[in-house]
Short mmCIF file of C-alpha atoms in Angstrom, two decimals:
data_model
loop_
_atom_site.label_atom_id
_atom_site.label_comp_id
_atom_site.label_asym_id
_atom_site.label_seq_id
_atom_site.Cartn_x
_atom_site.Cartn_y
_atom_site.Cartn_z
CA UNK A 15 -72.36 -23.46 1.39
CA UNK A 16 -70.69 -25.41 4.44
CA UNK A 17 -67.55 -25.51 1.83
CA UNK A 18 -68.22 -22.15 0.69
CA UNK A 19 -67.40 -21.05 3.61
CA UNK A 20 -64.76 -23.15 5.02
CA UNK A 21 -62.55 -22.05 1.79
CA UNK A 22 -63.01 -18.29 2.83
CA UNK A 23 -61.75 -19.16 6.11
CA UNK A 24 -58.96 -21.14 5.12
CA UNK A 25 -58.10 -18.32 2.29
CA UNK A 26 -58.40 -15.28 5.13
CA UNK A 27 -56.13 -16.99 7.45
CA UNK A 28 -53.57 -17.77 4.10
CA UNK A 29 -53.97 -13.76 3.20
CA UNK A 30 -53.27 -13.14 6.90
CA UNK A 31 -49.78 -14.74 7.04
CA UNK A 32 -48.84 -13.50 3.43
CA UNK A 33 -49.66 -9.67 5.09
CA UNK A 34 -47.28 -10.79 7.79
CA UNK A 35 -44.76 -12.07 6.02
CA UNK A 36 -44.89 -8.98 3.95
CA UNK A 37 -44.93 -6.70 7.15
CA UNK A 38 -41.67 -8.59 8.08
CA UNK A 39 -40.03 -8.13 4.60
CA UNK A 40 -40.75 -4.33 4.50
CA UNK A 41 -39.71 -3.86 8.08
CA UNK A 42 -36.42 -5.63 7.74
CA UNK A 43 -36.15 -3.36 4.54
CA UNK A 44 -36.13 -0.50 6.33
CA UNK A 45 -33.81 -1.67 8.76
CA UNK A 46 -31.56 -2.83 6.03
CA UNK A 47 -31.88 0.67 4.75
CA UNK A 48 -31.25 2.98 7.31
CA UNK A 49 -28.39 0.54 8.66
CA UNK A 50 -27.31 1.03 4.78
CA UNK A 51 -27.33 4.81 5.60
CA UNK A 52 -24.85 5.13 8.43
CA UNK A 53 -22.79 2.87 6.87
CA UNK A 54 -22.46 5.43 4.23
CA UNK A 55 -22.32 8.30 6.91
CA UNK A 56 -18.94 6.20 8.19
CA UNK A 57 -17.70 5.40 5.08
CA UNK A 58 -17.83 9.20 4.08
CA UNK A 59 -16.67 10.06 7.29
CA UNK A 60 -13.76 7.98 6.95
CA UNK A 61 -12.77 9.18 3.44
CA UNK A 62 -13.16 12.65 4.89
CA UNK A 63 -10.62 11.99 7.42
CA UNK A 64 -8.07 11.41 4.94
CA UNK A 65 -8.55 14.87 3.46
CA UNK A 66 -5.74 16.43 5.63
CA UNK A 67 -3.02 13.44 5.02
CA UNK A 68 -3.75 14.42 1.32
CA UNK A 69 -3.47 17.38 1.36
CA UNK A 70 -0.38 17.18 3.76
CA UNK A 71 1.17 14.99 0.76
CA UNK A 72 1.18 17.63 -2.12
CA UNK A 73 2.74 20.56 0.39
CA UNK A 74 5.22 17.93 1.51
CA UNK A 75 6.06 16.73 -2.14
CA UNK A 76 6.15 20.28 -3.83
CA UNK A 77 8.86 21.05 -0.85
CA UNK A 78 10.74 17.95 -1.81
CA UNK A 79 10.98 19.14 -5.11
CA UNK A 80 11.44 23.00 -4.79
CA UNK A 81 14.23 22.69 -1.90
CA UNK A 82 15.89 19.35 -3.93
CA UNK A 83 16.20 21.58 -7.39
CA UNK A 84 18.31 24.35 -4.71
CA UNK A 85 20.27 21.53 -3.57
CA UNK A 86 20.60 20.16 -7.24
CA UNK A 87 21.55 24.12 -8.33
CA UNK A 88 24.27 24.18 -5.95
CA UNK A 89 25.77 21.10 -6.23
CA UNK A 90 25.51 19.77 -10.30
CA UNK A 91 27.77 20.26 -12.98
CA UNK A 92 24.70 21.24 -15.13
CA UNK A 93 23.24 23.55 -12.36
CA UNK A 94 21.19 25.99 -14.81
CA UNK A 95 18.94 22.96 -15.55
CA UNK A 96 17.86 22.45 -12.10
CA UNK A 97 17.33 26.76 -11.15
CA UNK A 98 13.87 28.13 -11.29
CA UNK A 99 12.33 30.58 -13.29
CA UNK A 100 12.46 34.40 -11.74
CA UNK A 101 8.48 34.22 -11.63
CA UNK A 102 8.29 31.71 -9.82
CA UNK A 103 11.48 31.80 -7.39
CA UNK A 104 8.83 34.07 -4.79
CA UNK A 105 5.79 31.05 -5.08
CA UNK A 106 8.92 27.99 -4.62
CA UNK A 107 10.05 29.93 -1.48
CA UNK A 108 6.09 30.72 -0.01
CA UNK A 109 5.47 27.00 -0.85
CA UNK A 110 8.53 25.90 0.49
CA UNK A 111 7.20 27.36 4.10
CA UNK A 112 4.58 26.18 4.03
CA UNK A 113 5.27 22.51 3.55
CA UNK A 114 7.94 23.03 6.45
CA UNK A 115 5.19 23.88 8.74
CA UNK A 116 3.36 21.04 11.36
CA UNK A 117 0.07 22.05 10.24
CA UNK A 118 -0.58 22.54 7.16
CA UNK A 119 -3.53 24.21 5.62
CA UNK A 120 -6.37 23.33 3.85
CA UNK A 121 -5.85 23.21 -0.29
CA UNK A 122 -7.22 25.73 -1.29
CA UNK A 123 -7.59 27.35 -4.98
CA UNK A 124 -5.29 29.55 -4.78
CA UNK A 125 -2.40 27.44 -3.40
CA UNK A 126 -3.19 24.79 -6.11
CA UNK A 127 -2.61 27.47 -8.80
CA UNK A 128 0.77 27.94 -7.08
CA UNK A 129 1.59 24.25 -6.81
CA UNK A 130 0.50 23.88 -10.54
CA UNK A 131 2.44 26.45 -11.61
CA UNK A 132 5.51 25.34 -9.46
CA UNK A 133 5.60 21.45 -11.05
CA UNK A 134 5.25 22.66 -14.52
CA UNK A 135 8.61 24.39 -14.51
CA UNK A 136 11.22 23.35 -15.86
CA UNK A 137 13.07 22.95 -12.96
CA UNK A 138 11.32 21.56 -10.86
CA UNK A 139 10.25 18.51 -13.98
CA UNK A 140 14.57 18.18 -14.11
CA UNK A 141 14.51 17.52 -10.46
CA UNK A 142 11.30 14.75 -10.34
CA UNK A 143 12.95 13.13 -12.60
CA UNK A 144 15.44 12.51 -9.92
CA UNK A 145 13.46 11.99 -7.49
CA UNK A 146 15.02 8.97 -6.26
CA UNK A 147 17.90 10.66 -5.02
CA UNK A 148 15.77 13.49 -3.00
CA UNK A 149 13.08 11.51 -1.06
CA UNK A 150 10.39 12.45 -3.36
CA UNK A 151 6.89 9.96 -2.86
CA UNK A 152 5.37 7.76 -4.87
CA UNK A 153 1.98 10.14 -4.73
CA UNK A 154 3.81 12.64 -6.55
CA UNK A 155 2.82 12.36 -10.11
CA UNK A 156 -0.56 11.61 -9.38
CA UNK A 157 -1.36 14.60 -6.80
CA UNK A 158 0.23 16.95 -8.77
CA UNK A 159 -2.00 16.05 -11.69
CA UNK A 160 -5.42 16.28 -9.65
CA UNK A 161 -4.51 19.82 -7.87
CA UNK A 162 -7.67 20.82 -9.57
CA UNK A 163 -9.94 18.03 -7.88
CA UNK A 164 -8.12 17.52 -4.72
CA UNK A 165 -8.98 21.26 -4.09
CA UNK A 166 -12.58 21.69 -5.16
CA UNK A 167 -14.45 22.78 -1.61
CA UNK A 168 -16.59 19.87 -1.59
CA UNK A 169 -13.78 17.40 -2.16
CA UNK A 170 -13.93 13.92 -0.95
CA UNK A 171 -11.24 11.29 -1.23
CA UNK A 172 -11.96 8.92 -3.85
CA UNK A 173 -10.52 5.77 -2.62
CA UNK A 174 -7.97 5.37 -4.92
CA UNK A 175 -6.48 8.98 -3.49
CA UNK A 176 -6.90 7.04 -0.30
CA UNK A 177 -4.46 4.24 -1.78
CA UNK A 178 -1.96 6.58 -2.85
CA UNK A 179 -2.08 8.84 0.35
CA UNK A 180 1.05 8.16 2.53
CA UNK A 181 1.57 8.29 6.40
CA UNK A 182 4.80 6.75 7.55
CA UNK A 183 4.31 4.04 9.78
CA UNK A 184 5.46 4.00 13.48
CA UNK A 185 4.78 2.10 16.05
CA UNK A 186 2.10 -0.61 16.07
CA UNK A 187 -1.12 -0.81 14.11
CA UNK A 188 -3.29 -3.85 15.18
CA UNK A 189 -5.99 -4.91 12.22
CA UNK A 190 -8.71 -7.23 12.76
CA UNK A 191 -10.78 -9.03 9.54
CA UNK A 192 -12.40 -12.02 8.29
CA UNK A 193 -10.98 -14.04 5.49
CA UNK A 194 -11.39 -13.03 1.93
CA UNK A 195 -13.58 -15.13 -0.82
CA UNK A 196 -15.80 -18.82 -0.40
CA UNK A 197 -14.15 -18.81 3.56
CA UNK A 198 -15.58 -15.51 4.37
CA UNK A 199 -18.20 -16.74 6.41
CA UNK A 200 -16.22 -19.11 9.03
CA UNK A 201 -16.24 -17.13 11.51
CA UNK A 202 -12.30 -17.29 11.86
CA UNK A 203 -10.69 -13.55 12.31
CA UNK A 204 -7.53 -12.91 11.54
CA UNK A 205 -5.11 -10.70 13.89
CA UNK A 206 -2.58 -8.49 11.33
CA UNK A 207 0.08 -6.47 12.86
CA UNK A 208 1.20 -3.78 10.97
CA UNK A 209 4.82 -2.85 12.09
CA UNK A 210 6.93 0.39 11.37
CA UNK A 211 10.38 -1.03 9.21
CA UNK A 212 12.36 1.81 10.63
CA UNK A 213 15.67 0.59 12.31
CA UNK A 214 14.01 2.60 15.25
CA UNK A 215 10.79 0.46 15.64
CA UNK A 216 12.44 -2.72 15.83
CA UNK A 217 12.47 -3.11 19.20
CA UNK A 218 9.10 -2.08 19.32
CA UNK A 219 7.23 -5.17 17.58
CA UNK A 220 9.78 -7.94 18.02
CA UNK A 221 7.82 -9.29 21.13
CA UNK A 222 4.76 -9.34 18.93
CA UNK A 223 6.13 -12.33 16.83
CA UNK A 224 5.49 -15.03 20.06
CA UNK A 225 3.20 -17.36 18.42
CA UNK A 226 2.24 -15.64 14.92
CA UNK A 227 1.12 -17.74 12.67
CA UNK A 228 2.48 -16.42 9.62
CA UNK A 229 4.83 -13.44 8.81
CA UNK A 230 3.70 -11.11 5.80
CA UNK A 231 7.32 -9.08 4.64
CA UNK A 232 6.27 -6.97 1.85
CA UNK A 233 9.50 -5.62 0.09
CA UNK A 234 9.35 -2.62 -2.16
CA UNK A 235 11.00 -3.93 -5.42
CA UNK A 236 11.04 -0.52 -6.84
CA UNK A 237 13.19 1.13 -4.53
CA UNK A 238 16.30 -0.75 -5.68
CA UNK A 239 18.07 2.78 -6.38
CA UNK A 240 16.33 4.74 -3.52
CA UNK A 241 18.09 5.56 0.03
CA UNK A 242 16.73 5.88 3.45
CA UNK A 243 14.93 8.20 4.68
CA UNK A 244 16.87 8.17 8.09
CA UNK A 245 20.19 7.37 6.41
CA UNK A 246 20.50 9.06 3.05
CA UNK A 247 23.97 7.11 2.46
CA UNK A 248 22.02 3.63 2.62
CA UNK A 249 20.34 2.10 -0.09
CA UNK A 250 16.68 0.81 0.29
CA UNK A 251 17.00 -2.35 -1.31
CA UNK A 252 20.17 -3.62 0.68
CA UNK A 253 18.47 -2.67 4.09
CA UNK A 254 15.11 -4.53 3.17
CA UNK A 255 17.55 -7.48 2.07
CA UNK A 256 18.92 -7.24 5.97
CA UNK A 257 15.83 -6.38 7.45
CA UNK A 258 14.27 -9.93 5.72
CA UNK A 259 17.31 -12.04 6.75
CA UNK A 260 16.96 -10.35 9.94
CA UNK A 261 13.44 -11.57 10.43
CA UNK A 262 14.14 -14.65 9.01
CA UNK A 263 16.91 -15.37 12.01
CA UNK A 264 14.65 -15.02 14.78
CA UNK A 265 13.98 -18.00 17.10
CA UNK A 266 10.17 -17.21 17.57
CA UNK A 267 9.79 -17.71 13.62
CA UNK A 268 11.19 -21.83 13.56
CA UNK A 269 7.16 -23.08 12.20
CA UNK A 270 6.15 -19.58 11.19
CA UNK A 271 4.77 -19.00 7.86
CA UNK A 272 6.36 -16.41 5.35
CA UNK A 273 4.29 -14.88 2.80
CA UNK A 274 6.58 -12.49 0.75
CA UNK A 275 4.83 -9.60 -1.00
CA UNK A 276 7.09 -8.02 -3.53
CA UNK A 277 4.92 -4.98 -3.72
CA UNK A 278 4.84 -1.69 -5.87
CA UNK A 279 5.59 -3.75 -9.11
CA UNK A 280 3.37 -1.01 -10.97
CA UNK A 281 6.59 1.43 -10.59
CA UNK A 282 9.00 -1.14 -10.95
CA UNK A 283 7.94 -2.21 -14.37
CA UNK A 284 8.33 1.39 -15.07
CA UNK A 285 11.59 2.04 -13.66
CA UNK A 286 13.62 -1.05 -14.61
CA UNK A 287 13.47 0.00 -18.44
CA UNK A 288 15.58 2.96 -17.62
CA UNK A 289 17.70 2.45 -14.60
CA UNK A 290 19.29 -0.60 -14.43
CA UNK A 291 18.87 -3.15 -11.73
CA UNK A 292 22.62 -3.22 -11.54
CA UNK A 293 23.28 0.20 -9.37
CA UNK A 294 21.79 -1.47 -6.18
CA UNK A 295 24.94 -3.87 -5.12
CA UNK A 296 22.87 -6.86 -4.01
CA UNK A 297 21.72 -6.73 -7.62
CA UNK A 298 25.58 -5.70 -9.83
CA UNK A 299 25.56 -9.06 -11.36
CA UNK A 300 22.78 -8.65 -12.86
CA UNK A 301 22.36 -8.87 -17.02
CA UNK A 302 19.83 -7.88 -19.17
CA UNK A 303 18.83 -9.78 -22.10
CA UNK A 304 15.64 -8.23 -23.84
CA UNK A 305 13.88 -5.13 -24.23
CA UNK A 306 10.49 -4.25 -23.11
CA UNK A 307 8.04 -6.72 -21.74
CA UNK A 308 10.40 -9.69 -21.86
CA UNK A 309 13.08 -7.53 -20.32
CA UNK A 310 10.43 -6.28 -17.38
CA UNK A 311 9.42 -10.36 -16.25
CA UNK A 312 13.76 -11.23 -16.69
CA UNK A 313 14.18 -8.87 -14.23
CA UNK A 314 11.61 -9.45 -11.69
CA UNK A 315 12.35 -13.27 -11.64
CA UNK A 316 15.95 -12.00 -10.83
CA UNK A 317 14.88 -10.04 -8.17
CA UNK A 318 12.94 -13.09 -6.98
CA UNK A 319 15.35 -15.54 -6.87
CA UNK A 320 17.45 -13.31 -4.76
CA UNK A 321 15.23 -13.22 -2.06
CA UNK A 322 14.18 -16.78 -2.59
CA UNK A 323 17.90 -17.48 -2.40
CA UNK A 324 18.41 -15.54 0.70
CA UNK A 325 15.31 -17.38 1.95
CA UNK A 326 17.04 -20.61 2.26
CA UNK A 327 20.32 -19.63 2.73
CA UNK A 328 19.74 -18.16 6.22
CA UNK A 329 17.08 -21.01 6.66
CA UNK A 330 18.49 -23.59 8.99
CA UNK A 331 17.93 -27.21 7.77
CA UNK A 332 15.53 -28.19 10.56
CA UNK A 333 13.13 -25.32 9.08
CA UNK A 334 12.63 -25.31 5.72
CA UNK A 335 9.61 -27.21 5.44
CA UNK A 336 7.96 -24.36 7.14
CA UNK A 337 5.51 -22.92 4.51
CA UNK A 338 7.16 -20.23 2.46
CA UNK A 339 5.58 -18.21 -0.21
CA UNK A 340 6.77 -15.17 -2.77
CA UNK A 341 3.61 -12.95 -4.36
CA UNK A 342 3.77 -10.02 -7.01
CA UNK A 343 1.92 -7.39 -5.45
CA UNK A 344 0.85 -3.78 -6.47
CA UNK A 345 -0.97 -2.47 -3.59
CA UNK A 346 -2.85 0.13 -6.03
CA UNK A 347 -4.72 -2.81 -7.35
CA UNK A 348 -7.35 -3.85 -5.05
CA UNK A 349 -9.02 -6.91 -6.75
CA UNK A 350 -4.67 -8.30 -6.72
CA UNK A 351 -4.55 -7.31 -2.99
CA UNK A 352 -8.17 -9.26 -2.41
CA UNK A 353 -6.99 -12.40 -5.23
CA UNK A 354 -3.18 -12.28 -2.91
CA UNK A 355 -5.13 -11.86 0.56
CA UNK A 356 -7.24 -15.31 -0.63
CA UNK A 357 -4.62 -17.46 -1.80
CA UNK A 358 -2.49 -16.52 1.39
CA UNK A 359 -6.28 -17.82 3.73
CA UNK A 360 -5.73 -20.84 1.41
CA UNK A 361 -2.60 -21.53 2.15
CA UNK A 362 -2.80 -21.09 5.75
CA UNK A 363 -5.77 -23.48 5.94
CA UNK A 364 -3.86 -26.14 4.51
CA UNK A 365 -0.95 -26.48 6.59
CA UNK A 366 -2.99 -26.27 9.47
CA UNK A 367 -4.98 -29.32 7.72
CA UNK A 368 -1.74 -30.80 7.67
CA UNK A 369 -0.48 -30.08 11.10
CA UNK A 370 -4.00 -31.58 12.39
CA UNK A 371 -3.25 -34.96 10.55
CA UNK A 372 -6.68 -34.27 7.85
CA UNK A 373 -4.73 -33.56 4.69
#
């Protein structure tokens, strides 16, 4: 009996703590949820904020391309190609207006219709597909094939319209995060700078550099036959190629890192089978040799060794062993931007193994 009950005791006080311990694991599920819900609230809050910059992005692009095909009208041999249809001369102009203005309004419907109707003319289709003459965005294409979506009442950003929204950088954008991947959980925070690359904001982030310990340069590769948008006259390539040497001649940078991201290569596989690298003049020697795939990787390794080749040649002898690295990026491509961000944490953690004598 004695036993009897000393087992009831002993299984009352075990049932006791399992109720606890369940108590806990349903409060801290509830916590876990509700903590889960304004998470959600920011995240949707923060895709809603990018509604306007979207939306700012198709009135901006169809103005590109309706005031480019008047410019193209006026000044090509083969003008008729680039004039737009009498129907739609009156929605080009309205549009046109609008994407001139500071604010711009919501998309609605009815605009979309217009915008719709606007990039399916001929036109207009002549003049995108010389777009790298006139300034025309990268968004382009992909805006003006989700008018539909992008102007549904109850839109919300998706985050890849998020990756392809564009706001040109000025000034300077300071970013705070934790390493990517197995390192995640060091407790080490990394400080990123994001600088404007205008000739204008220069002078602006220079003083930044004191002490960085690495210098990301991320160089458009597709915009070998692009100009400026400050300086039509000026190809893009050729001022990223000074920009980088540039950068690469400042004193503050003698043990600083360089991570080169050769970024948008999604547009310049695209591109390179049908304009030739040659019409940028840092690249006129170059010579293609294949078609296709083969020809796409023959020219991006050119393109590669010219910057690795301007790496070194305006790298004084007394700095090369400074760590420098060259990545294909397409910023589109999140899991590459997460795999690129990781083997950059790596390779920061290792020379500073190195510096501290443990490697």
């Amino acid at each position: 009996m004695g036993l009897l009950c000393s087992r009831n005791r002993r299984y009352n006080k075990q049932d006791t703590e399992e109720n606890v311990q369940a108590a806990e694991i349903e409060r801290r599920i509830v916590q876990e949820t509700e903590a889960e819900k304004h998470i959600q609230k920011l995240l949707l809050l923060e895709l809603k904020s990018y509604i306007p910059v979207i939306h700012a992005n198709v009135y901006q692009t169809i103005k590109v391309l309706h005031d480019g095909s008047k410019e193209l009208a006026q000044s090509d041999k083969e003008f008729s190609k680039y004039v737009l249809s009498s129907e739609n001369k009156d929605i080009g102009e309205k549009l046109s207006d609008i994407g001139g203005r500071l604010d711009y309004p919501r998309l609605t419907r009815e605009h979309a219709h217009d915008i719709e109707t606007l990039w399916n003319d001929a036109a207009i289709q002549e003049t995108y597909a010389r777009g790298n003459e006139l300034q025309v965005p990268d968004c382009a294409h992909y805006f003006m094939e989700n008018l539909q979506r992008l102007s549904d009442v109850n839109y919300i950003p998706t985050k890849e319209d998020v990756l392809y929204a564009r706001v040109r950088t000025t000034g300077v954008v300071e970013i705070q995060f934790s390493p990517v991947g197995e390192n995640k959980k060091s407790g080490e925070v990394y400080r990123l700078f994001d600088v404007g690359g205008q000739r204008n904001e220069r002078r602006k982030w220079i003083h930044l550099f004191e002490g960085v310990t690495a210098v990301i340069f991320c160089a458009a590769i597709s915009e070998y036959d692009q100009t400026l948008f400050e300086n039509e006259q000026k190809n893009r390539m050729m001022e990223t190629k000074e920009l980088f040497e540039w950068v690469l001649k400042q004193e503050c940078f003698e043990k600083t890192s360089f991570m080169l991201f050769l970024n948008k290569f999604d547009i310049f596989e695209k591109k390179v089978l049908q304009v030739p690298l040659s019409v940028c003049e840092w690249f006129k020697d170059y010579q293609p040799i294949s078609t296709g795939k083969q020809e796409i990787e023959h020219a991006y390794e050119f393109v590669k060794k010219k910057f690795e080749e301007l790496y070194f040649q305006t790298t004084s002898p007394d700095r090369v062993d400074r760590v420098f690295k060259v990545y294909r990026t397409t910023a589109l491509d999140q899991k590459l931007v997460k795999k690129t961000f990781k083997l950059v944490d790596e390779t920061l953690r290792r020379r500073n193994l190195l510096e501290a004598g443990l490697l």
